[in-house]
Coordinates of C-alpha atoms in Angstrom, one line a residue:
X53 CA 0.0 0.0 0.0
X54 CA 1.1 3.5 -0.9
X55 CA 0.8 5.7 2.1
X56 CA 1.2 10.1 1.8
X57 CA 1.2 11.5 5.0
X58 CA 0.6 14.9 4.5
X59 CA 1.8 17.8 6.6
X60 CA 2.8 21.3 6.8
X61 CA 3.1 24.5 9.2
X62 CA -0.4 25.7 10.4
X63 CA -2.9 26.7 8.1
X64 CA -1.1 26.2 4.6
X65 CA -3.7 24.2 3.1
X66 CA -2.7 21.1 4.1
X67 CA -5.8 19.8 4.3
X68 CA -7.1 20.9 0.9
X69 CA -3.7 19.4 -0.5
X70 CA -4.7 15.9 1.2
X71 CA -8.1 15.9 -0.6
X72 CA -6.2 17.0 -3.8
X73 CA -3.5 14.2 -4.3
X74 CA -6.1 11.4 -3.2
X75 CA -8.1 12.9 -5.5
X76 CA -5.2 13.0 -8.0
X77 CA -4.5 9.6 -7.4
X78 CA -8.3 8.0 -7.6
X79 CA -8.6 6.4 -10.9
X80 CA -10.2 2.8 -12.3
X81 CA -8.8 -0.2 -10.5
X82 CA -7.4 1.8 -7.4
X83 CA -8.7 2.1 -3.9
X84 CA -8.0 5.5 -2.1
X85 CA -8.9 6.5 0.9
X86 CA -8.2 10.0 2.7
X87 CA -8.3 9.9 6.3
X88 CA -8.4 13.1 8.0
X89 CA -10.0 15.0 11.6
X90 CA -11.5 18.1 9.7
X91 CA -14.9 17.7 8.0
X92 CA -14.5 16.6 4.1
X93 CA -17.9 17.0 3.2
X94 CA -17.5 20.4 2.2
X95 CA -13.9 20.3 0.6
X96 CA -14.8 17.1 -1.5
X97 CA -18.5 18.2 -2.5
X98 CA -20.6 15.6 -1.0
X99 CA -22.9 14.8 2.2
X100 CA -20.4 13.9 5.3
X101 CA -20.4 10.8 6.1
X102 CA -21.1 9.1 9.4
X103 CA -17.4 9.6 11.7
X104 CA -14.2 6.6 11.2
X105 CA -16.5 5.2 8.5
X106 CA -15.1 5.0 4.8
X107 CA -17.6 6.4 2.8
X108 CA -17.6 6.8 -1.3
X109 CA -16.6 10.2 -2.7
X110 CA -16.5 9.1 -6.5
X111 CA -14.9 6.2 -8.3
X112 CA -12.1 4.8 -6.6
X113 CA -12.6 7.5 -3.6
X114 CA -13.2 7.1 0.1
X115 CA -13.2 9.6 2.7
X116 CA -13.1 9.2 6.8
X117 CA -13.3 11.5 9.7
X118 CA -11.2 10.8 12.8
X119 CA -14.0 11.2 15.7
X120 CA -11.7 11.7 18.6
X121 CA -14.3 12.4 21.1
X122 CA -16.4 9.1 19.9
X123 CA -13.2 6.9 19.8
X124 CA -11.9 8.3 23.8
X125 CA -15.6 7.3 25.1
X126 CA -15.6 4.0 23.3
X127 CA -11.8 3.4 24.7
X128 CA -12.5 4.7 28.3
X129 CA -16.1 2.4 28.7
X130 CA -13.9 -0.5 27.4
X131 CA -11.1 0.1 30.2
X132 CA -13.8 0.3 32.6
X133 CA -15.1 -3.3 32.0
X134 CA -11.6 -5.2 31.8
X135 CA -10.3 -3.2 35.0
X136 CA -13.8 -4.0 36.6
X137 CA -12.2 -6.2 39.2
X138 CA -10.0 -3.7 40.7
X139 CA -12.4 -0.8 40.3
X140 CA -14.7 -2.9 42.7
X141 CA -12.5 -3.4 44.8
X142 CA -10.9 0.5 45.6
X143 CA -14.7 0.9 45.7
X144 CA -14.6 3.2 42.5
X145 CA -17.9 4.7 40.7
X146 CA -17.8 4.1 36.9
X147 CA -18.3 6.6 34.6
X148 CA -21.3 6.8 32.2
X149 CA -20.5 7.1 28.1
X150 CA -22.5 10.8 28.5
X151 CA -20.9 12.2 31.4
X152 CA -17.0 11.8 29.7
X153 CA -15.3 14.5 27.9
X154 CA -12.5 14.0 25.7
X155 CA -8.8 14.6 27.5
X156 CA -5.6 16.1 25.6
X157 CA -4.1 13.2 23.9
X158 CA -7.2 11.7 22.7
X159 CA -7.1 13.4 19.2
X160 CA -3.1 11.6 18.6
X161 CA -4.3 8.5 19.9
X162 CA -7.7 8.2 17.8
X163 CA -5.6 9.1 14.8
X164 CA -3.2 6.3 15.3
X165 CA -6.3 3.6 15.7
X166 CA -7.1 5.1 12.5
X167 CA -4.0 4.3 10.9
X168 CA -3.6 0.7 12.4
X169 CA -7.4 0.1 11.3
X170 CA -6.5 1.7 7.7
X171 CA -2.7 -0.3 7.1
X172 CA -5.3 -3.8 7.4
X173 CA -8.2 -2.8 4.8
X174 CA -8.1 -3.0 0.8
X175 CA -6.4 0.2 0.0
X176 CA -4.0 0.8 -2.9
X177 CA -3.4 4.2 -1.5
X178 CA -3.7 5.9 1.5
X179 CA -3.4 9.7 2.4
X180 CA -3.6 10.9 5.6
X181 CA -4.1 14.8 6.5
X182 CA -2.2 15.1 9.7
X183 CA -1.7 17.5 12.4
X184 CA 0.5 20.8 11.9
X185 CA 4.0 19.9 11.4
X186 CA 5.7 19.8 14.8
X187 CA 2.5 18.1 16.1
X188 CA 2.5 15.5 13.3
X189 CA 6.4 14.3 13.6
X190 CA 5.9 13.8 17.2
X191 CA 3.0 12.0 16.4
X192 CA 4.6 9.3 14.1
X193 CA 7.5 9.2 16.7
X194 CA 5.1 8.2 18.7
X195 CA 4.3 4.5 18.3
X196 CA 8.5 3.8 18.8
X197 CA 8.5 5.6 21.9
X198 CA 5.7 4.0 23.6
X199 CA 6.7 0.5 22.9
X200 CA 10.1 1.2 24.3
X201 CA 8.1 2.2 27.4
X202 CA 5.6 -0.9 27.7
X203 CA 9.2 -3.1 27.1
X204 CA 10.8 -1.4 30.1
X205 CA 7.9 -1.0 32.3
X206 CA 5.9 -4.2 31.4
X207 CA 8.8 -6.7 30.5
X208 CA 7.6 -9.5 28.1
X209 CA 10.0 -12.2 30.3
X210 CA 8.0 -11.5 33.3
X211 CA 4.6 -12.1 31.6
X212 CA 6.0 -15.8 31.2
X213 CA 5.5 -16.4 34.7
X214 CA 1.8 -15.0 35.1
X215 CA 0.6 -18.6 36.0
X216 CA 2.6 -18.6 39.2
X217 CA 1.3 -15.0 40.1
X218 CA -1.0 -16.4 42.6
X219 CA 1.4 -18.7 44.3
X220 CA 3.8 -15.8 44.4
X221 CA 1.7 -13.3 45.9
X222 CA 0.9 -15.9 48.7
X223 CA 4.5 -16.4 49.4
X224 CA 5.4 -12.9 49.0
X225 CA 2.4 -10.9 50.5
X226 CA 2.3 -8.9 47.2
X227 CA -0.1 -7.9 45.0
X228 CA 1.1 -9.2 41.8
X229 CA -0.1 -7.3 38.6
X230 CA -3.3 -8.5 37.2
X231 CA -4.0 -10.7 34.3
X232 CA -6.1 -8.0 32.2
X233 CA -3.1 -5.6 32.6
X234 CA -0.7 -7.9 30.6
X235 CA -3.6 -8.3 28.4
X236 CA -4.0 -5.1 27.5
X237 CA -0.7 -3.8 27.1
X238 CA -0.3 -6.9 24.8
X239 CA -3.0 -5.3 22.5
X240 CA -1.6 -1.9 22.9
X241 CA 1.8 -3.2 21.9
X242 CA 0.2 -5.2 18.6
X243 CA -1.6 -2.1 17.8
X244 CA 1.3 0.1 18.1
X245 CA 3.4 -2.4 16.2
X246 CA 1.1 -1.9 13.1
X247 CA 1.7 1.9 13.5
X248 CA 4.7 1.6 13.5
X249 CA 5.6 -0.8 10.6
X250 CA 3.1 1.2 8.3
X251 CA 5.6 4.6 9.5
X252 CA 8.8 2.7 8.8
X253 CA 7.5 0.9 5.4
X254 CA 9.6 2.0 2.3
X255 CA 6.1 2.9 0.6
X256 CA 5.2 5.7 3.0
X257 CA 6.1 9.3 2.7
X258 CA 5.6 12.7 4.1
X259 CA 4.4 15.7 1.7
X260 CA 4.9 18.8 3.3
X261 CA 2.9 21.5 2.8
X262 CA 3.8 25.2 3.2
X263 CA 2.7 29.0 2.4
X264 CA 6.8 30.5 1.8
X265 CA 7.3 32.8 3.3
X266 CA 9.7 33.7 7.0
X267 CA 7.6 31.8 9.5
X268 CA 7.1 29.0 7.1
X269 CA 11.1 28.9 6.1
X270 CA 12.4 28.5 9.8
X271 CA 9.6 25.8 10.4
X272 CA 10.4 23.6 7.4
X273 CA 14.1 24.2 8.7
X274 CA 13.9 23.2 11.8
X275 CA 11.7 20.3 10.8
X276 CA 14.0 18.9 8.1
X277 CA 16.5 17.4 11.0
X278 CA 13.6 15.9 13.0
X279 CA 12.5 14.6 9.6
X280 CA 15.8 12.7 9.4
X281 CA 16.2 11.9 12.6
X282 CA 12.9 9.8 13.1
X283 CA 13.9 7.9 9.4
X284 CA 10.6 9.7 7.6
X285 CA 11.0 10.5 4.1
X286 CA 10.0 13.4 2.0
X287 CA 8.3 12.5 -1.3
X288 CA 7.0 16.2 -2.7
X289 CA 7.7 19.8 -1.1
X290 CA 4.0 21.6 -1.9
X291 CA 4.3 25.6 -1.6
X292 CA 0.8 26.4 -1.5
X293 CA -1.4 29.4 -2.5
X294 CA 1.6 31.0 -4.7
X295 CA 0.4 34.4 -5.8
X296 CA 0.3 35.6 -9.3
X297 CA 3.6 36.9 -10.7
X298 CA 2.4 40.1 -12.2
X299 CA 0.7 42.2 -9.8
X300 CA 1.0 45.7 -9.7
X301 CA -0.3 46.8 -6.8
X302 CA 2.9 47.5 -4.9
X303 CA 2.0 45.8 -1.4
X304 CA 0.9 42.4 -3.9
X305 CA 4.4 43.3 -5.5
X306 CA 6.3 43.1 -2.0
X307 CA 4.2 39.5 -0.8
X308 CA 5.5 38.1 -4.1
X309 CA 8.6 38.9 -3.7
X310 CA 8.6 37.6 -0.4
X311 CA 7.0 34.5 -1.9
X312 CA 9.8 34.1 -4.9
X313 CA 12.6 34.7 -2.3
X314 CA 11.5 31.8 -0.2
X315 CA 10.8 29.6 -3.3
X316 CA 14.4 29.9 -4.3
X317 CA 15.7 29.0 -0.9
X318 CA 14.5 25.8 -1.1
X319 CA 15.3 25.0 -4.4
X320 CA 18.8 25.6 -3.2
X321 CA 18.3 23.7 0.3
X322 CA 16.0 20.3 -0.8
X323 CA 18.2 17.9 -1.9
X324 CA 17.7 17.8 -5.7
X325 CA 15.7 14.6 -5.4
X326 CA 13.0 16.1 -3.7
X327 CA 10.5 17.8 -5.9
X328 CA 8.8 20.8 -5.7
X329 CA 5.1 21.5 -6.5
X330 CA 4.2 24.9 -6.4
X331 CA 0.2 25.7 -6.0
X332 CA -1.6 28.4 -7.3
X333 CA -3.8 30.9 -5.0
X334 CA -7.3 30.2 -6.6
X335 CA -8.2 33.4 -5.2
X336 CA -11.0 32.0 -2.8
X337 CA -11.4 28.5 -0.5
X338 CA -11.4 25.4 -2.8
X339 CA -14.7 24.0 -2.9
X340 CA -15.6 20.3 -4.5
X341 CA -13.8 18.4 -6.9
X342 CA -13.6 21.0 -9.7
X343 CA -11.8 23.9 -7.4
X344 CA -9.3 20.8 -6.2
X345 CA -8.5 19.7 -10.1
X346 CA -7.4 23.8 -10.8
X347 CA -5.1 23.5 -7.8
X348 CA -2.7 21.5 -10.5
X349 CA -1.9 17.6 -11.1
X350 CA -0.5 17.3 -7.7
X351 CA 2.2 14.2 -8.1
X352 CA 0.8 11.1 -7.1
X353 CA 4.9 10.6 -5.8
X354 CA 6.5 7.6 -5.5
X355 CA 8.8 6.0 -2.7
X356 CA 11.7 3.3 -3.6
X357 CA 13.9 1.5 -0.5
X358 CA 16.9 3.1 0.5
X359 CA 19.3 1.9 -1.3
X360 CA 22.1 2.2 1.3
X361 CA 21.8 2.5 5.6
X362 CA 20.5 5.8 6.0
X363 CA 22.8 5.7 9.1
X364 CA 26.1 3.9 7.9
X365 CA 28.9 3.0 10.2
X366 CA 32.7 4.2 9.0
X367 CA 35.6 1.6 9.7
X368 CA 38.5 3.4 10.6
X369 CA 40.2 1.5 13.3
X370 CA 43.0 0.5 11.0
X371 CA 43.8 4.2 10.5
X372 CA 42.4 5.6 13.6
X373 CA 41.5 2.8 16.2
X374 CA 37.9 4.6 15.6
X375 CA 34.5 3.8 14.3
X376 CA 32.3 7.0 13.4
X377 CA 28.5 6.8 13.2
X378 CA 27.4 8.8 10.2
X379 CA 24.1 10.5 11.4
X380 CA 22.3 12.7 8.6
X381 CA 20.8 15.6 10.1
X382 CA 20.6 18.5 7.3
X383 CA 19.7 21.9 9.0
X384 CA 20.4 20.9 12.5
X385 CA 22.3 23.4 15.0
X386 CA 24.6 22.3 16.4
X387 CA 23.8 24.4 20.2
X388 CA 19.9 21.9 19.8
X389 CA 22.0 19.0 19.4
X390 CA 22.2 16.9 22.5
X391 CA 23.8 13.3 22.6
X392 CA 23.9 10.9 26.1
X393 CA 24.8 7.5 25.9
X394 CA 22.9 5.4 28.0
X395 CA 23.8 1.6 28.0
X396 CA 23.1 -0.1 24.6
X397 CA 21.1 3.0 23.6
X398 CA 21.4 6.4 22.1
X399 CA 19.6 9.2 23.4
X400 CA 19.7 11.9 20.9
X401 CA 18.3 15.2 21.0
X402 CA 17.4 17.9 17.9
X403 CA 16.1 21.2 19.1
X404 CA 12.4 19.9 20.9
X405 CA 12.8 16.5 18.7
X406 CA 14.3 13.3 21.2
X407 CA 14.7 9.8 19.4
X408 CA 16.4 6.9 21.8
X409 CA 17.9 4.3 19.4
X410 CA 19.9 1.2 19.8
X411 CA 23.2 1.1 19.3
X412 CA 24.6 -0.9 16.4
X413 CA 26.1 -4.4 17.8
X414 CA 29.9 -3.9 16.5
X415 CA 29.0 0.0 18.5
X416 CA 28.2 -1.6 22.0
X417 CA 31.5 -2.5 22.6
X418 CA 33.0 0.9 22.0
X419 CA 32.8 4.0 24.4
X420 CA 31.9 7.2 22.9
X421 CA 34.8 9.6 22.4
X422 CA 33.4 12.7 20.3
X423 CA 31.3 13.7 18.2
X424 CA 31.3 16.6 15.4
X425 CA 28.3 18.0 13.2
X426 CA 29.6 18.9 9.6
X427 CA 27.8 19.7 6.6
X428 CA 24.5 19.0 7.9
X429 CA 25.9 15.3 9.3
X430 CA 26.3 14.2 12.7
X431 CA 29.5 12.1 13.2
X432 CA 30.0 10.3 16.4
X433 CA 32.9 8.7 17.1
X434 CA 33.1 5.6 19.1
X435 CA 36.8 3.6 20.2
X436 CA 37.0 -0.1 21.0
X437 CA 36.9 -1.2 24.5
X438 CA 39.3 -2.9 24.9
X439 CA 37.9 -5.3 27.8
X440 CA 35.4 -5.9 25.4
X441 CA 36.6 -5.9 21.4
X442 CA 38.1 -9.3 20.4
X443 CA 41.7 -8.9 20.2
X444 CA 43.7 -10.0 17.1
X445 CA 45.4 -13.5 17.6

């Protein structure tokens, strides 16, 4: 399955991109479906459909709405019933499905449902209309991070032994943790797992949508490190709502400059195989199918495997006694950059952006002895430890 995840700084159009390159992509003999939390109905000029439910748009065309609010009820009732046990017994009232409001979090976590529910069903193409940039990366981190937490703080060796838990909490005089709690964290962890996999898969991509201009410049900037630091790819660069190049009105005159200014910029600062799609202002809102079709044949794009480790290892320990971890970080400061290592794990921080990642294996028997950002790369070096690196015979 082909998967766009579309994104950009707030309100560039990203949504009204989204609807434009499913659309673009909808032809005879291919499935699409747009997933987004904003209201389509309008947008793609038909009835809205009921919430998290595909429903047709034309030919080859579904739409769905992320309900956040339905999918935290629906999620919270459910808790209720497998923790029913314990809730009894700390003598706990349980909530009604009318009496519960949405909390923060509820939006990220109903859009990730969506996606594991969508990466199972009979799509040839799937675009997702995310949140705003720096909202949407942490998003997609997001699925990584909490499996690295359920791993630590629910270990998978110590679910092995849930079928002596009631001998040992004789013994002991300890509450041992209950069964639905393994359950569940289980299911949380296969969900998560799909997430995840659908993020890392070769076909996905991120299409980033933007208005140029200053605000817009230093977002995409500071987002092109945390791009390449969670593994995410770029397939198209969109700046949308590009004004006309002939005004005459002199304070038209100045925003197009502004625009042109930014447009070369980027040119110069995407790598050349990224593409970009400028969009034309229509002048108004786009408004069904015809408005979205004068936006311009936005690329359907394409995404290939890598062919090489995005993250390659240099030998130099015939030269130097040194291997150097090559980390691609293009636009990164280098006062945001933090790096700790912490056992067999990296913890390395861009700006607000934190990814923990495993070491390499030949890596976990070195110590960490500097590191160096160059040319938009990060280059750690690591020496042998001698107490652990095979010696030559």
């Amino acid at each position: 399955m082909r998967t766009v995840l579309v994104t950009g700084p707030g309100g560039a159009g990203r949504t009204t991109i989204a609807a434009a390159t499913a659309l673009a992509a909808a032809r005879p003999g291919v499935r699409v479906l747009l997933l987004s939390a904003d209201p389509l109905g309008d947008l793609l000029g038909t009835p809205a459909g009921p919430p998290d439910a595909p429903a047709p748009v034309r030919d080859g065309l579904w739409a769905a709405r992320v309900d956040s609010g339905a999918y935290f009820r629906t999620e919270t009732l459910a808790f209720q019933e497998r923790a029913a046990t314990l809730l009894d017994l700390l003598g706990a009232r349980k909530l009604a499905g009318e009496e519960l409001t949405e909390l923060p979090g509820s939006e990220q976590s109903a859009l990730l449902h969506a996606l594991r529910r969508a990466a199972t069903g009979d799509w040839d193409v799937l675009v997702v209309d995310l949140p705003p940039l720096r909202d949407a990366l942490a998003l997609l981190a997001l699925p990584e991070q909490l499996r690295r937490y359920l791993r630590r703080l629910l270990p998978q060796e110590r679910q092995a032994a849930r079928a002596l838990r009631p001998v040992m909490a004789q013994l002991a005089g300890i509450p041992m943790p209950a069964q639905w709690l393994y359950e569940t964290a289980a299911r949380w962890d296969d969900e998560l797992a799909a997430v995840q996999s659908l993020v890392e898969d070769p076909a996905t991509t991120l299409r980033l949508v933007a208005e140029p201009g200053p605000a817009a410049a230093e977002a995409l900037r500071a987002a092109r490190a945390a791009i390449a630091l969670y593994g995410l790819r770029v397939d198209t660069l969109v700046p949308n709502r590009i004004l006309p190049g002939d005004a005459a009105d002199p304070w038209l005159a100045t925003l197009v400059a502004q625009q042109r200014k930014c447009l070369d910029e980027w040119h110069e600062e995407w790598p050349a195989g990224t593409p970009v799609h400028p969009v034309a202002h229509l002048g108004r809102d786009p408004r069904g199918p015809d408005d979205l079709a004068l936006l311009g044949s936005v690329p359907e794009g394409g995404a290939e495997s890598p062919a090489e480790d995005p993250w390659p290892v240099e030998d130099r320990l015939a030269e130097e006694n040194l291997l150097v971890w090559c980390l691609p970080l293009p636009g990164a400061v280098k006062s945001e950059l933090a790096l700790v290592r912490r056992d067999d794990e990296l913890l390395l921080t861009v700006g607000t952006f934190r990814r923990i990642v495993p070491l390499p294996s030949a890596l976990r028997r070195c110590t960490v002895t500097g590191a160096a950002l160059k040319d938009g790369v990060l280059r750690v070096r690591f020496t042998p430890d001698p107490a652990l690196w095979p010696r030559a015979h």
